[in-house]
mmCIF file of C-alpha atoms in Angstrom:
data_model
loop_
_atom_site.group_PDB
_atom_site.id
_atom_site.type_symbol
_atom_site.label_atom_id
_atom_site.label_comp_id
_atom_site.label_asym_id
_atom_site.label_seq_id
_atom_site.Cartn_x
_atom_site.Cartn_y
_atom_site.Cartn_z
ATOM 1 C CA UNK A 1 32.319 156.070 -134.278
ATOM 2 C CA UNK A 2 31.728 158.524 -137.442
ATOM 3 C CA UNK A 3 29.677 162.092 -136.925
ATOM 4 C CA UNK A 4 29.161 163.781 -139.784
ATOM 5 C CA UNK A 5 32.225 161.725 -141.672
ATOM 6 C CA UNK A 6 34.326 162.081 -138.680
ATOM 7 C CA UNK A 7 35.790 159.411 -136.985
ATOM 8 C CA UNK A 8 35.942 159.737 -133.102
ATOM 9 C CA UNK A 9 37.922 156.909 -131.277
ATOM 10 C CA UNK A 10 36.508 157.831 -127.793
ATOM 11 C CA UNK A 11 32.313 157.723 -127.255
ATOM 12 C CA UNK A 12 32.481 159.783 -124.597
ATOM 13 C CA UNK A 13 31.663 163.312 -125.060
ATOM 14 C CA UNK A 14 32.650 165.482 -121.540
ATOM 15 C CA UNK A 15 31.331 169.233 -121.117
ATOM 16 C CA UNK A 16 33.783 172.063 -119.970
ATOM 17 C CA UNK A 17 31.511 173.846 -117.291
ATOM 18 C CA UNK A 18 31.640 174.357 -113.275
ATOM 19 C CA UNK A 19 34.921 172.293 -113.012
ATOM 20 C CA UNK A 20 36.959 173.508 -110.033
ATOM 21 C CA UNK A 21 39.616 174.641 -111.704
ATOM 22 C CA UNK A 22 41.160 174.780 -115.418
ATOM 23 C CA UNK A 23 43.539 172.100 -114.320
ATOM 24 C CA UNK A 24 41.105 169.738 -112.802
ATOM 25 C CA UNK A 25 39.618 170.047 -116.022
ATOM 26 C CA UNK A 26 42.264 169.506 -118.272
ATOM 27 C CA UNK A 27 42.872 166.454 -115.993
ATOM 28 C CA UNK A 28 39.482 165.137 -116.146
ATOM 29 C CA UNK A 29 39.516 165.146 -119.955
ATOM 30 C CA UNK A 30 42.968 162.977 -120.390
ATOM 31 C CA UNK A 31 41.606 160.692 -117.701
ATOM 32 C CA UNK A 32 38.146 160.392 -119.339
ATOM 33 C CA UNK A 33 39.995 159.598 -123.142
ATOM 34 C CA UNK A 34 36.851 161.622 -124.706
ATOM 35 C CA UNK A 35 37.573 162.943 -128.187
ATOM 36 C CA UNK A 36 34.620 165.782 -128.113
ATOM 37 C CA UNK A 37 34.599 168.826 -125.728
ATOM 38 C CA UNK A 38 31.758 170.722 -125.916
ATOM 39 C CA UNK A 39 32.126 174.421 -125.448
ATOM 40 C CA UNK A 40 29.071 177.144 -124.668
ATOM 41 C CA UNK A 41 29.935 180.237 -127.324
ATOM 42 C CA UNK A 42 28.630 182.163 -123.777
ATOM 43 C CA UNK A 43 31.839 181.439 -122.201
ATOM 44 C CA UNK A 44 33.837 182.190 -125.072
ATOM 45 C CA UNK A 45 32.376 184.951 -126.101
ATOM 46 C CA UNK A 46 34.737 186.989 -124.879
ATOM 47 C CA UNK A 47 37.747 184.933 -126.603
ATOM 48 C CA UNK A 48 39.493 188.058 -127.248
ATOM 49 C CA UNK A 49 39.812 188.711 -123.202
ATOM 50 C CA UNK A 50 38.988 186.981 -120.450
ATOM 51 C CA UNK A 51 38.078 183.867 -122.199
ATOM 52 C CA UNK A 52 41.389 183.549 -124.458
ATOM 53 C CA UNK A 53 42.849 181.296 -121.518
ATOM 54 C CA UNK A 54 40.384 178.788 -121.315
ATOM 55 C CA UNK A 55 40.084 178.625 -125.139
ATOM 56 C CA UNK A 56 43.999 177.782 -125.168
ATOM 57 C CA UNK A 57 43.343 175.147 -122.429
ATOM 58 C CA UNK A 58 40.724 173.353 -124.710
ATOM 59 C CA UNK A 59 42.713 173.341 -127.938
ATOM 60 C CA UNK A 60 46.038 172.614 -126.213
ATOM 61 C CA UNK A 61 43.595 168.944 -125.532
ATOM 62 C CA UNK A 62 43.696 168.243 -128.788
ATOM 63 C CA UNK A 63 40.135 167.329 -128.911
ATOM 64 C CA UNK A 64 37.260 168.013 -131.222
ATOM 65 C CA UNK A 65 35.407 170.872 -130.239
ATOM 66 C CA UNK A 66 31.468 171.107 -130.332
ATOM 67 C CA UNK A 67 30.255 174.766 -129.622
ATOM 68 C CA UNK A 68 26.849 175.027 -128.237
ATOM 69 C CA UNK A 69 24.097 177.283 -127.588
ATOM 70 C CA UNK A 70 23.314 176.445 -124.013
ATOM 71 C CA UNK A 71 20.754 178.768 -122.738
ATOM 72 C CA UNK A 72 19.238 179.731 -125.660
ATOM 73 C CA UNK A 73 15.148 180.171 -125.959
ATOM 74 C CA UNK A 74 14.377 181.250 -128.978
ATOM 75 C CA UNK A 75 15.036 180.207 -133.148
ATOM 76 C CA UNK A 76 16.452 183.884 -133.325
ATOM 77 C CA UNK A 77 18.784 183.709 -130.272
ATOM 78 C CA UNK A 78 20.390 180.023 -131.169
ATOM 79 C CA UNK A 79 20.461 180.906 -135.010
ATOM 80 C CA UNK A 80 22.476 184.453 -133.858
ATOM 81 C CA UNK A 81 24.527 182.508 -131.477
ATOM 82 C CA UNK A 82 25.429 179.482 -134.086
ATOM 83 C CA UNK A 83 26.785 181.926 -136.807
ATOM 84 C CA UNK A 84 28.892 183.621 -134.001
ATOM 85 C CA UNK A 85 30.305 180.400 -132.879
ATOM 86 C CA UNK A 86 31.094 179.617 -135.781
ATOM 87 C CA UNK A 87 33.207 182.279 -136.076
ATOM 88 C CA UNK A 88 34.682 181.990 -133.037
ATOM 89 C CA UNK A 89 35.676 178.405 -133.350
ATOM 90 C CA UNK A 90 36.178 177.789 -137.024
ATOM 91 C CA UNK A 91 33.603 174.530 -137.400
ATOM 92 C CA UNK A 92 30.477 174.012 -138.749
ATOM 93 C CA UNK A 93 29.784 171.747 -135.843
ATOM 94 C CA UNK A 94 26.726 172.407 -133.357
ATOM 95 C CA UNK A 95 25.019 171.202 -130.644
ATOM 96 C CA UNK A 96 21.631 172.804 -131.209
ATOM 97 C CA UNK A 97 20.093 173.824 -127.853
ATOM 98 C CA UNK A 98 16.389 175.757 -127.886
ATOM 99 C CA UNK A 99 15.257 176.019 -124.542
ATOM 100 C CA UNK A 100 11.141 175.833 -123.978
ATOM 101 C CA UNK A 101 10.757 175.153 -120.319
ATOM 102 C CA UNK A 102 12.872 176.664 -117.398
ATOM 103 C CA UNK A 103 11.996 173.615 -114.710
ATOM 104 C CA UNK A 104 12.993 171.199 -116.587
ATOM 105 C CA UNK A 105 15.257 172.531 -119.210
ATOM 106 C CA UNK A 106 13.042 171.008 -121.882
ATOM 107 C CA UNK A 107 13.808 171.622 -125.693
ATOM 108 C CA UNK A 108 11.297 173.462 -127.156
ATOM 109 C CA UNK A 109 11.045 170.601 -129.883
ATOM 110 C CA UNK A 110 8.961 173.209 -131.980
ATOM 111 C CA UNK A 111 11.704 175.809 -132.072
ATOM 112 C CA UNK A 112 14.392 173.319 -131.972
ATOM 113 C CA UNK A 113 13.153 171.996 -135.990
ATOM 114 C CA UNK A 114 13.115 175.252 -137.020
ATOM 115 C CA UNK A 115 16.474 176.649 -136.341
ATOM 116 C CA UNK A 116 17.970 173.152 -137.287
ATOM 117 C CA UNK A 117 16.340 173.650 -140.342
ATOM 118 C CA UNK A 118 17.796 177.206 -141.169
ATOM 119 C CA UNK A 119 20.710 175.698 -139.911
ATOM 120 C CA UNK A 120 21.613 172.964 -142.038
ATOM 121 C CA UNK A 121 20.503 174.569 -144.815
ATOM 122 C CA UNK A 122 23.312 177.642 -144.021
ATOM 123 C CA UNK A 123 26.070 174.405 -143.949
ATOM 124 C CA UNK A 124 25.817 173.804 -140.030
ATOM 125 C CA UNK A 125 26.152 170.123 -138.951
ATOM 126 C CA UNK A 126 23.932 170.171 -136.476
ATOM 127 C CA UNK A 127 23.892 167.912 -133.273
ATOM 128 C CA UNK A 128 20.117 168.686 -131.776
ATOM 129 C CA UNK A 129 19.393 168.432 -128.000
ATOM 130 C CA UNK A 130 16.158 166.996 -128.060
ATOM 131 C CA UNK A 131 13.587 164.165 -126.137
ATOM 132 C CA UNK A 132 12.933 160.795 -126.992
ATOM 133 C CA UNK A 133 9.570 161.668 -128.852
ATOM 134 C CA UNK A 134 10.072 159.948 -132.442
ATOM 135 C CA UNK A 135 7.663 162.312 -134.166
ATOM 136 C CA UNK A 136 9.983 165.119 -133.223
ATOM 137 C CA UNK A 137 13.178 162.845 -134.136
ATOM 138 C CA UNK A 138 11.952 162.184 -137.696
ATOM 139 C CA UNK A 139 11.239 166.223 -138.189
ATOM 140 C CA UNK A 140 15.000 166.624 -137.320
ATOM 141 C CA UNK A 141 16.319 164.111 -139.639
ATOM 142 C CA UNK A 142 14.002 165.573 -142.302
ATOM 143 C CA UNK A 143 15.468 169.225 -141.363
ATOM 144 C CA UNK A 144 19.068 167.529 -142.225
ATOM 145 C CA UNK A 145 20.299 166.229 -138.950
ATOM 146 C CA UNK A 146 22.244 163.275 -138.944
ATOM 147 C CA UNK A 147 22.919 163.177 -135.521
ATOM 148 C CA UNK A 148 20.128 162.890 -132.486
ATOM 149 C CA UNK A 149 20.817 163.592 -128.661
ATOM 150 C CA UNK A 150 18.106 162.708 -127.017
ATOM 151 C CA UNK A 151 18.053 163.323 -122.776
ATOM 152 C CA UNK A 152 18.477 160.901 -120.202
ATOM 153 C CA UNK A 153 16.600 163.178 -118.217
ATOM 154 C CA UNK A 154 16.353 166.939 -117.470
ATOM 155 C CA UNK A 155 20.169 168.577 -117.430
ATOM 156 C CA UNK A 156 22.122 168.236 -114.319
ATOM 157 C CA UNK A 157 19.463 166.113 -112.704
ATOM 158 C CA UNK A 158 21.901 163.076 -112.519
ATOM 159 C CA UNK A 159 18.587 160.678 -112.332
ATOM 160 C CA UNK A 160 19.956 158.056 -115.715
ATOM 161 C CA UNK A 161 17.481 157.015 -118.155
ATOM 162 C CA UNK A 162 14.143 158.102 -117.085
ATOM 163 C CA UNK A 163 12.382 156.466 -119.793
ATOM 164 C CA UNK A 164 14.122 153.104 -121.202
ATOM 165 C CA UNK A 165 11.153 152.219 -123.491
ATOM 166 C CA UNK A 166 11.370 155.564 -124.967
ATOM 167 C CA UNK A 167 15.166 155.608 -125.603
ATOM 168 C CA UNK A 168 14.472 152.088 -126.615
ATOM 169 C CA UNK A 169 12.277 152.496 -129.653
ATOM 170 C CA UNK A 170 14.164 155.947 -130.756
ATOM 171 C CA UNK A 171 17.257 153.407 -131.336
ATOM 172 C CA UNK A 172 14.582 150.452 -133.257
ATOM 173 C CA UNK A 173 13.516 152.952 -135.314
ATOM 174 C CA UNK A 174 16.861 154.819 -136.196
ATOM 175 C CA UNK A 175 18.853 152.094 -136.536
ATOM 176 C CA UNK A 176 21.731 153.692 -138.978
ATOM 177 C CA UNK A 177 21.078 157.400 -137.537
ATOM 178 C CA UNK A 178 24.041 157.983 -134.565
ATOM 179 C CA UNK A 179 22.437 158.345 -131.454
ATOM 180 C CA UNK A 180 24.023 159.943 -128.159
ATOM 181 C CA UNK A 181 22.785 160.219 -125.124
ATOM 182 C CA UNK A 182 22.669 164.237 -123.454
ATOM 183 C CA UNK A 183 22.037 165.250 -120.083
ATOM 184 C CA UNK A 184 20.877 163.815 -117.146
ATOM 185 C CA UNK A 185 23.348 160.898 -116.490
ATOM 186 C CA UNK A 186 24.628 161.028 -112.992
ATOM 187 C CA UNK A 187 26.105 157.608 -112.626
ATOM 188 C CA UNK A 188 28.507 155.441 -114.513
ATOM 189 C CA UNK A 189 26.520 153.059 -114.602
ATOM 190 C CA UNK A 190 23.613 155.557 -116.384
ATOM 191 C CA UNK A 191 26.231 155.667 -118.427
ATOM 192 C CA UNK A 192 27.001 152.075 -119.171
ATOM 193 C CA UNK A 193 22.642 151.550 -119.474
ATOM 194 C CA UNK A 194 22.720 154.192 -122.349
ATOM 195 C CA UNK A 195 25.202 151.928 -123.728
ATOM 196 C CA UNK A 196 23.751 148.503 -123.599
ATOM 197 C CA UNK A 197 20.935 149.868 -125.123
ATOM 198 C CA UNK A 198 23.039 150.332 -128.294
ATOM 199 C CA UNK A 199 23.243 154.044 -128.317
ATOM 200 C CA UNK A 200 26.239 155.442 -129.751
ATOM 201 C CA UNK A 201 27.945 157.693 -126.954
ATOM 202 C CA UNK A 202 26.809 159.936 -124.221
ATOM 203 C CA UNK A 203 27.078 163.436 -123.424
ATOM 204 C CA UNK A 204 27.889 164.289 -119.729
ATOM 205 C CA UNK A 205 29.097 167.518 -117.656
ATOM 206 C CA UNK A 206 27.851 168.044 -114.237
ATOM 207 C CA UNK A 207 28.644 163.622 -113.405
ATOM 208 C CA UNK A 208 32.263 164.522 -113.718
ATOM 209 C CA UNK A 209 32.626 168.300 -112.902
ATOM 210 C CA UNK A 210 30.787 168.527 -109.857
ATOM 211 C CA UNK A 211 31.971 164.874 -108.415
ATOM 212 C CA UNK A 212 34.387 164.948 -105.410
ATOM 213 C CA UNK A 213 37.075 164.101 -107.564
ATOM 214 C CA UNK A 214 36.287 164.832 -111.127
ATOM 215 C CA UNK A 215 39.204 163.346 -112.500
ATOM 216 C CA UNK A 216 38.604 159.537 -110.965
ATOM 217 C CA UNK A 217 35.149 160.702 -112.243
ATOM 218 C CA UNK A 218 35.781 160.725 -115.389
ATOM 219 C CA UNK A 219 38.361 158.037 -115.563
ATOM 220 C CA UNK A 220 35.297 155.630 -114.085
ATOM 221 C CA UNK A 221 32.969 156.882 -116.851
ATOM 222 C CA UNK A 222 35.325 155.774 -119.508
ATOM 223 C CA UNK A 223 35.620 152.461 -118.405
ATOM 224 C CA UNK A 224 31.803 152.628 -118.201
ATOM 225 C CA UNK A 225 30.944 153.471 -121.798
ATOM 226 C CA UNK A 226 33.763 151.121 -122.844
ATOM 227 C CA UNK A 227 31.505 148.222 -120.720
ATOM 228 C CA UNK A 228 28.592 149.088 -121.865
ATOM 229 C CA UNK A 229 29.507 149.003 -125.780
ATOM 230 C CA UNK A 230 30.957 145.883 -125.206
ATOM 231 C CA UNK A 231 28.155 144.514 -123.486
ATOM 232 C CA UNK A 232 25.761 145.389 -126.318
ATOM 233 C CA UNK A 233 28.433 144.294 -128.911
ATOM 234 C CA UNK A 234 28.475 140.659 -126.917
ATOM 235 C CA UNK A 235 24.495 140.810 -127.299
ATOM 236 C CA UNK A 236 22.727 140.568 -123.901
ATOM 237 C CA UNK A 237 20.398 137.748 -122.668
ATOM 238 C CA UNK A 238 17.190 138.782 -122.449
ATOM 239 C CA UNK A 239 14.920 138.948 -119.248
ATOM 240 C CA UNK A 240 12.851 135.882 -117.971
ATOM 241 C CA UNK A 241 9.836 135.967 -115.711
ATOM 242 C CA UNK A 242 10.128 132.429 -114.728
ATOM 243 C CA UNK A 243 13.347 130.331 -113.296
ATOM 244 C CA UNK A 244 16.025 128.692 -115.494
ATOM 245 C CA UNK A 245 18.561 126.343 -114.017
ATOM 246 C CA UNK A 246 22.148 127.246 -114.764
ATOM 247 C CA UNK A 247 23.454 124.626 -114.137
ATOM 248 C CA UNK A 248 22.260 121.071 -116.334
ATOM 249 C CA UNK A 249 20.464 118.578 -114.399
ATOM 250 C CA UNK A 250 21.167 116.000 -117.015
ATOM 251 C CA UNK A 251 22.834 112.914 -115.467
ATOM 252 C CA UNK A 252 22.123 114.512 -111.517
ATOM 253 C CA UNK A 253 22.975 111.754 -109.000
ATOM 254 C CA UNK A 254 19.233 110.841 -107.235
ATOM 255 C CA UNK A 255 18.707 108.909 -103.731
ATOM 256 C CA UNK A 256 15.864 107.466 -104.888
#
């Protein structure tokens, strides 16, 4: 898999939040094989103190790192907070967060164009958190992403794919754009759907950090994303409303 002209063996992407423990988490990354961390510039802020551990943990991983701007809800606050973690983590890489609704965690799709816009054009590579509207999608290439995230479903729900058709046509219509799936997957098997629909990777956190044991968490998820590529690779049959033998009746032996 290539993001912005990178190549990344692993397709899963893990977040570093509400993990037990620094170990467990360190733990839960080997055992998931993910190549991307990403890394809120909230925690880190304060690299310089109480944060310098944990940033030592994540680059002694040997992982890429994508900062984000979780929590952000304005164009002013992410656009502040990019050019500070960008100085904090020495990459151009973002995952563009612009908060609109505090239920849900909706993107503020409005917002979220704008600031990817001043963005790219300040040499960002910008990885957008957005929904599977395609209007929206096409105003985010057109800003200079060349990477979507579209939602599952609201952060830390853990409810999968809440709308297939949705995530369905965003990948018709974007065939050559990379396409990763952010927030909401709960299961490994949400996990393996987002997958066999021929999206590119997913983005998970809570699945693995908050599971009973994060590490066999994140070791199942692996195996997960690796079935569902190959699943889509192997090209699925599709649905039937009616019946089909499978087994040939040619040549069955008859009483009559």
């Amino acid at each position: 898999m290539e993001l912005y002209g990178v190549e990344i063996d692993s397709r899963l992407l893990l977040g570093t939040a509400q993990y037990p423990s620094p170990a467990i988490l360190a733990d839960a990354v080997r055992a998931s094989g993910a190549g991307i961390l990403t890394v809120s510039l909230r925690r880190e802020s304060g690299r310089l103190r109480e944060g310098q551990d944990f940033w030592g943990l994540i680059a002694g991983l040997n992982v890429k790192v994508l900062p984000n701007t979780a929590g952000c809800h304005s164009v002013k606050e992410a656009v502040t907070t990019a050019q500070m973690a960008r100085e904090v983590f020495g990459t151009n890489w973002l995952k563009l967060e612009v908060i609109g609704e505090a239920d849900t965690l909706q993107p503020d799709v409005f917002g979220l164009v704008e600031a990817a816009r001043i963005l790219t054009e300040d040499g960002f590579e910008v990885f957008p958190y957005t929904t599977e509207d395609l209007v929206v999608a096409e105003r985010l290439i057109e800003a200079g992403c060349k990477v979507l995230m579209p939602w599952g479903a609201p952060i830390g729900t853990g409810m999968g794919l809440n709308n297939v058709y949705g995530l369905r046509s965003l990948r018709a219509h974007f065939p050559d754009v990379p396409l990763v799936v952010d927030a909401g997957i709960g299961k490994p098997s949400h996990a393996a759907a987002a997958m066999e629909l021929g999206y590119d990777a997913v983005l998970l956190n809570t699945a693995v950090a908050k599971a009973g044991d994060p590490v066999a968490m994140a070791g199942a998820f692996k195996l997960a994303v690796e079935a569902g590529r190959t699943a889509y690779l192997a090209d699925p049959i599709e649905p039937r409303d009616m019946a089909a033998p499978s087994t040939p009746v040619f040549g069955r032996a008859s009483l009559a």
